[in-house]
Tab-separated table of C-alpha atoms in Angstrom:
chain	number	residue	atom	x	y	z
A	1	SER	CA	0.281	-0.486	-0.035
A	2	GLN	CA	1.222	3.716	-0.542
A	3	GLN	CA	2.823	5.203	2.213
A	4	GLY	CA	1.849	8.349	1.513
A	5	GLU	CA	-0.223	11.153	-0.494
A	6	GLU	CA	1.119	14.140	-2.608
A	7	ASP	CA	-0.337	17.222	-3.695
A	8	PRO	CA	-1.121	18.643	-6.242
A	9	GLN	CA	-1.642	15.581	-8.169
A	10	ALA	CA	-0.559	17.876	-11.166
A	11	LEU	CA	0.786	21.175	-11.461
A	12	SER	CA	0.935	23.411	-14.675
A	13	ILE	CA	3.478	26.521	-14.714
A	14	GLN	CA	5.149	28.755	-16.657
A	15	GLU	CA	9.008	28.677	-17.346
A	16	GLY	CA	10.571	30.844	-14.755
A	17	GLU	CA	7.900	30.257	-12.093
A	18	ASN	CA	8.660	28.326	-8.919
A	19	ALA	CA	6.947	24.981	-8.225
A	20	THR	CA	6.008	23.415	-5.173
A	21	MET	CA	4.912	19.868	-4.494
A	22	ASN	CA	3.879	18.377	-0.919
A	23	CYS	CA	4.005	14.808	0.356
A	24	SER	CA	2.414	13.118	3.275
A	25	TYR	CA	3.431	9.945	4.798
A	26	LYS	CA	2.550	7.769	7.656
A	27	THR	CA	5.453	6.131	9.793
A	28	SER	CA	8.336	6.687	11.323
A	29	ILE	CA	11.154	7.097	8.852
A	30	ASN	CA	15.195	7.120	8.592
A	31	ASN	CA	14.802	9.606	5.250
A	32	LEU	CA	12.698	10.888	2.826
A	33	GLN	CA	13.767	10.970	-0.756
A	34	TRP	CA	12.400	12.693	-3.766
A	35	TYR	CA	12.912	11.095	-7.249
A	36	ARG	CA	11.861	12.345	-10.625
A	37	GLN	CA	10.759	10.114	-13.893
A	38	ASN	CA	10.524	11.330	-17.477
A	39	SER	CA	7.654	9.582	-19.560
A	40	GLY	CA	6.576	6.723	-17.170
A	41	ARG	CA	9.766	5.211	-17.169
A	42	GLY	CA	12.681	5.145	-14.633
A	43	LEU	CA	13.224	7.074	-11.968
A	44	VAL	CA	16.322	9.570	-11.235
A	45	HIS	CA	17.358	10.450	-7.679
A	46	LEU	CA	17.199	14.136	-6.800
A	47	ILE	CA	17.563	14.631	-3.199
A	48	LEU	CA	17.595	12.922	0.296
A	49	ILE	CA	16.694	14.470	3.341
A	50	ARG	CA	17.155	12.544	6.411
A	51	SER	CA	14.887	12.737	9.771
A	52	ASN	CA	16.733	14.756	11.711
A	53	GLU	CA	17.130	17.379	9.149
A	54	ARG	CA	14.695	20.270	8.242
A	55	GLU	CA	15.610	21.906	5.223
A	56	LYS	CA	18.185	20.819	2.314
A	57	HIS	CA	18.944	22.895	-1.058
A	58	SER	CA	20.197	20.997	-4.360
A	59	GLY	CA	20.980	23.374	-7.133
A	60	ARG	CA	17.433	24.755	-7.760
A	61	LEU	CA	15.908	22.446	-5.484
A	62	ARG	CA	15.029	23.090	-2.100
A	63	VAL	CA	13.374	20.184	0.245
A	64	THR	CA	11.617	20.729	3.828
A	65	LEU	CA	10.859	17.926	6.305
A	66	ASP	CA	8.384	18.361	9.129
A	67	THR	CA	8.663	14.980	11.152
A	68	SER	CA	5.848	16.306	13.514
A	69	LYS	CA	3.299	16.362	11.027
A	70	LYS	CA	4.676	13.719	8.501
A	71	SER	CA	5.234	16.345	5.710
A	72	SER	CA	7.819	17.087	3.147
A	73	SER	CA	8.236	19.714	0.265
A	74	LEU	CA	9.819	20.092	-2.831
A	75	LEU	CA	10.739	23.255	-4.281
A	76	ILE	CA	12.095	23.785	-8.186
A	77	THR	CA	12.765	27.343	-8.570
A	78	ALA	CA	13.066	29.022	-12.160
A	79	SER	CA	11.603	26.184	-13.520
A	80	ARG	CA	12.465	25.177	-17.188
A	81	ALA	CA	10.601	22.945	-19.800
A	82	ALA	CA	13.049	20.267	-19.272
A	83	ASP	CA	11.714	19.996	-15.714
A	84	THR	CA	8.135	18.797	-16.920
A	85	ALA	CA	8.133	15.040	-15.322
A	86	SER	CA	6.423	13.121	-12.524
A	87	TYR	CA	7.900	13.479	-9.235
A	88	PHE	CA	7.600	11.185	-6.320
A	89	CYS	CA	8.416	11.460	-2.597
A	90	ALA	CA	9.546	8.303	-1.193
A	91	THR	CA	10.010	7.292	2.465
A	92	ASP	CA	12.577	4.989	3.816
A	93	ALA	CA	11.102	3.242	7.004
A	94	ALA	CA	12.652	2.805	9.972
A	95	GLY	CA	13.800	-0.968	10.094
A	96	GLY	CA	12.640	-1.619	6.434
A	97	TYR	CA	15.935	-2.521	4.591
A	98	ASN	CA	15.533	0.707	2.855
A	99	LYS	CA	12.801	-0.268	0.902
A	100	LEU	CA	11.375	2.913	-0.565
A	101	ILE	CA	7.590	3.351	-0.288
A	102	PHE	CA	6.508	5.902	-2.776
A	103	GLY	CA	3.652	8.261	-3.003
A	104	ALA	CA	1.479	8.507	-6.210
A	105	GLY	CA	3.376	11.357	-7.782
A	106	THR	CA	2.586	15.210	-8.821
A	107	ARG	CA	2.616	15.393	-12.780
A	108	LEU	CA	4.498	19.084	-13.436
A	109	ALA	CA	4.199	20.841	-16.958
A	110	VAL	CA	6.288	23.634	-17.260
A	111	HIS	CA	5.460	25.742	-20.452
A	112	PRO	CA	7.583	27.687	-22.199
B	1	GLY	CA	30.078	2.951	-15.251
B	2	ALA	CA	27.123	1.494	-16.528
B	3	GLY	CA	23.716	2.289	-15.090
B	4	VAL	CA	20.926	-0.742	-13.862
B	5	SER	CA	19.713	-2.281	-16.994
B	6	GLN	CA	16.501	-4.251	-17.599
B	7	SER	CA	15.140	-6.671	-20.331
B	8	PRO	CA	13.130	-6.808	-22.250
B	9	SER	CA	12.141	-3.115	-22.354
B	10	ASN	CA	8.728	-3.938	-23.450
B	11	LYS	CA	6.889	-7.569	-23.281
B	12	VAL	CA	3.522	-8.276	-24.386
B	13	THR	CA	2.006	-11.522	-23.428
B	14	GLU	CA	-1.295	-13.893	-23.522
B	15	LYS	CA	-3.000	-14.286	-20.361
B	16	GLY	CA	-1.890	-17.336	-18.676
B	17	LYS	CA	1.635	-17.400	-20.102
B	18	ASP	CA	4.523	-17.175	-17.504
B	19	VAL	CA	7.094	-14.390	-18.257
B	20	GLU	CA	10.664	-13.597	-17.144
B	21	LEU	CA	11.497	-10.232	-16.472
B	22	ARG	CA	15.600	-9.556	-15.923
B	23	CYS	CA	17.431	-7.236	-13.940
B	24	ASP	CA	21.458	-6.130	-14.107
B	25	PRO	CA	22.389	-3.905	-11.373
B	26	ILE	CA	25.341	-1.639	-11.072
B	27	SER	CA	28.186	-3.690	-10.446
B	28	GLY	CA	29.269	-3.882	-6.698
B	29	HIS	CA	25.783	-3.140	-5.297
B	30	THR	CA	24.876	-5.569	-2.918
B	31	ALA	CA	21.152	-4.368	-2.375
B	32	LEU	CA	18.490	-4.680	-5.212
B	33	TYR	CA	14.732	-3.936	-5.011
B	34	TRP	CA	12.024	-4.867	-7.761
B	35	TYR	CA	8.863	-2.531	-7.886
B	36	ARG	CA	5.909	-2.275	-9.972
B	37	GLN	CA	4.274	0.737	-11.336
B	38	SER	CA	0.650	0.489	-12.849
B	39	LEU	CA	-0.500	2.831	-15.062
B	40	GLY	CA	-0.716	6.238	-13.385
B	41	GLN	CA	0.083	5.241	-10.238
B	42	GLY	CA	3.046	5.437	-7.740
B	43	LEU	CA	5.821	2.809	-7.464
B	44	GLU	CA	4.754	-0.615	-5.182
B	45	PHE	CA	7.539	-2.365	-3.604
B	46	LEU	CA	7.592	-6.169	-4.639
B	47	ILE	CA	10.821	-8.082	-3.129
B	48	TYR	CA	14.232	-7.107	-1.872
B	49	PHE	CA	17.463	-8.637	-2.296
B	50	GLN	CA	20.793	-8.147	-0.179
B	51	GLY	CA	23.259	-10.739	-2.044
B	52	ASN	CA	21.599	-13.600	-3.431
B	53	SER	CA	18.775	-13.646	-0.318
B	54	ALA	CA	15.574	-12.067	-0.233
B	55	PRO	CA	14.848	-10.898	3.410
B	56	ASP	CA	11.771	-9.153	2.254
B	57	LYS	CA	9.272	-10.580	-0.275
B	58	SER	CA	6.347	-9.142	1.633
B	59	GLY	CA	5.282	-7.211	-1.415
B	60	LEU	CA	4.781	-9.941	-3.699
B	61	PRO	CA	1.053	-9.847	-4.608
B	62	SER	CA	0.737	-13.536	-4.876
B	63	ASP	CA	2.219	-16.963	-4.976
B	64	ARG	CA	2.528	-16.490	-8.892
B	65	PHE	CA	5.275	-13.989	-8.447
B	66	SER	CA	8.937	-15.261	-7.567
B	67	ALA	CA	12.365	-13.697	-7.812
B	68	GLU	CA	15.910	-14.988	-7.702
B	69	ARG	CA	19.074	-13.700	-7.465
B	70	THR	CA	22.614	-15.450	-8.797
B	71	GLY	CA	26.041	-14.370	-7.875
B	72	GLY	CA	25.110	-11.635	-6.128
B	73	SER	CA	24.470	-9.691	-9.184
B	74	VAL	CA	21.442	-10.351	-11.983
B	75	SER	CA	17.878	-10.830	-10.750
B	76	THR	CA	14.950	-12.783	-12.638
B	77	LEU	CA	11.458	-11.780	-11.676
B	78	THR	CA	8.991	-14.472	-12.938
B	79	ILE	CA	5.386	-14.005	-13.190
B	80	GLN	CA	3.415	-17.584	-13.646
B	81	ARG	CA	0.320	-17.749	-15.143
B	82	THR	CA	-0.252	-14.224	-16.032
B	83	GLN	CA	-3.325	-12.508	-15.628
B	84	GLN	CA	-4.804	-8.577	-17.172
B	85	GLU	CA	-4.094	-7.213	-13.810
B	86	ASP	CA	-0.303	-7.790	-13.784
B	87	SER	CA	-0.054	-5.475	-16.799
B	88	ALA	CA	2.440	-2.615	-15.326
B	89	VAL	CA	5.927	-1.499	-15.697
B	90	TYR	CA	8.353	-3.429	-13.822
B	91	LEU	CA	11.042	-1.493	-12.088
B	92	CYS	CA	14.740	-2.494	-10.781
B	93	ALA	CA	16.997	-0.699	-8.570
B	94	SER	CA	20.187	-1.561	-6.928
B	95	ARG	CA	21.888	0.328	-3.930
B	96	ALA	CA	25.676	0.280	-2.760
B	97	GLY	CA	26.009	-0.804	0.585
B	98	GLY	CA	26.067	1.865	3.103
B	99	VAL	CA	24.161	4.630	0.988
B	100	ARG	CA	20.785	5.183	0.773
B	101	GLU	CA	19.967	6.282	-2.696
B	102	GLN	CA	18.434	3.383	-4.914
B	103	TYR	CA	19.298	3.640	-8.598
B	104	PHE	CA	16.710	2.722	-10.980
B	105	GLY	CA	17.003	1.105	-14.498
B	106	PRO	CA	14.449	1.768	-17.168
B	107	GLY	CA	11.995	-0.899	-16.724
B	108	THR	CA	10.253	-3.352	-18.489
B	109	ARG	CA	6.732	-2.473	-19.387
B	110	LEU	CA	4.668	-5.370	-19.165
B	111	THR	CA	1.367	-6.117	-20.974
B	112	VAL	CA	-0.873	-8.701	-20.809
B	113	THR	CA	-3.687	-9.077	-23.372
């Protein structure tokens, strides 16, 4: 079963705008990861935030984690058409062999 | 080095037939995972290998599904007597010891007609 939920399910923005995606989860975690998927195939790891971290940056990506609310957000700044993809959060549950439990994803469309 | 590879990339099979899906992980990665993604959905965990053993098979949906890993490298996911609800993209991922990030293959799109 899915660990969490993501919102929005779909997001459509113009190039240059910021995109924010949210993720909620249910159980205790070791870390939370964000992945990108193009064209419904392989996933690419974007960023990992540990349970004792609150915010992390990587290039145009900013991830926040609130363990008290069991939620995370991914912000993509200054979006580009090439950012068009589906974005998934995945939780690495405590004691779970590092298997990932994925949310349903957010489909992001960035228009030129 | 090369990433995770999977074969075939696409497989169309008739209901009731058996299929084998193959995963070649990144060399040296001890952990290997299989996931399934149904149309428009997130990924669903199937099975985890550490070396050649599978300490977590909890995601396999039925006894028609099995997987093995040999030599701590290649893994095969077998689905017997396929059903239409087995249609999905099957993704394999590998992970090096001591790190958390998983590296995914391009997946096998299985269509059961």
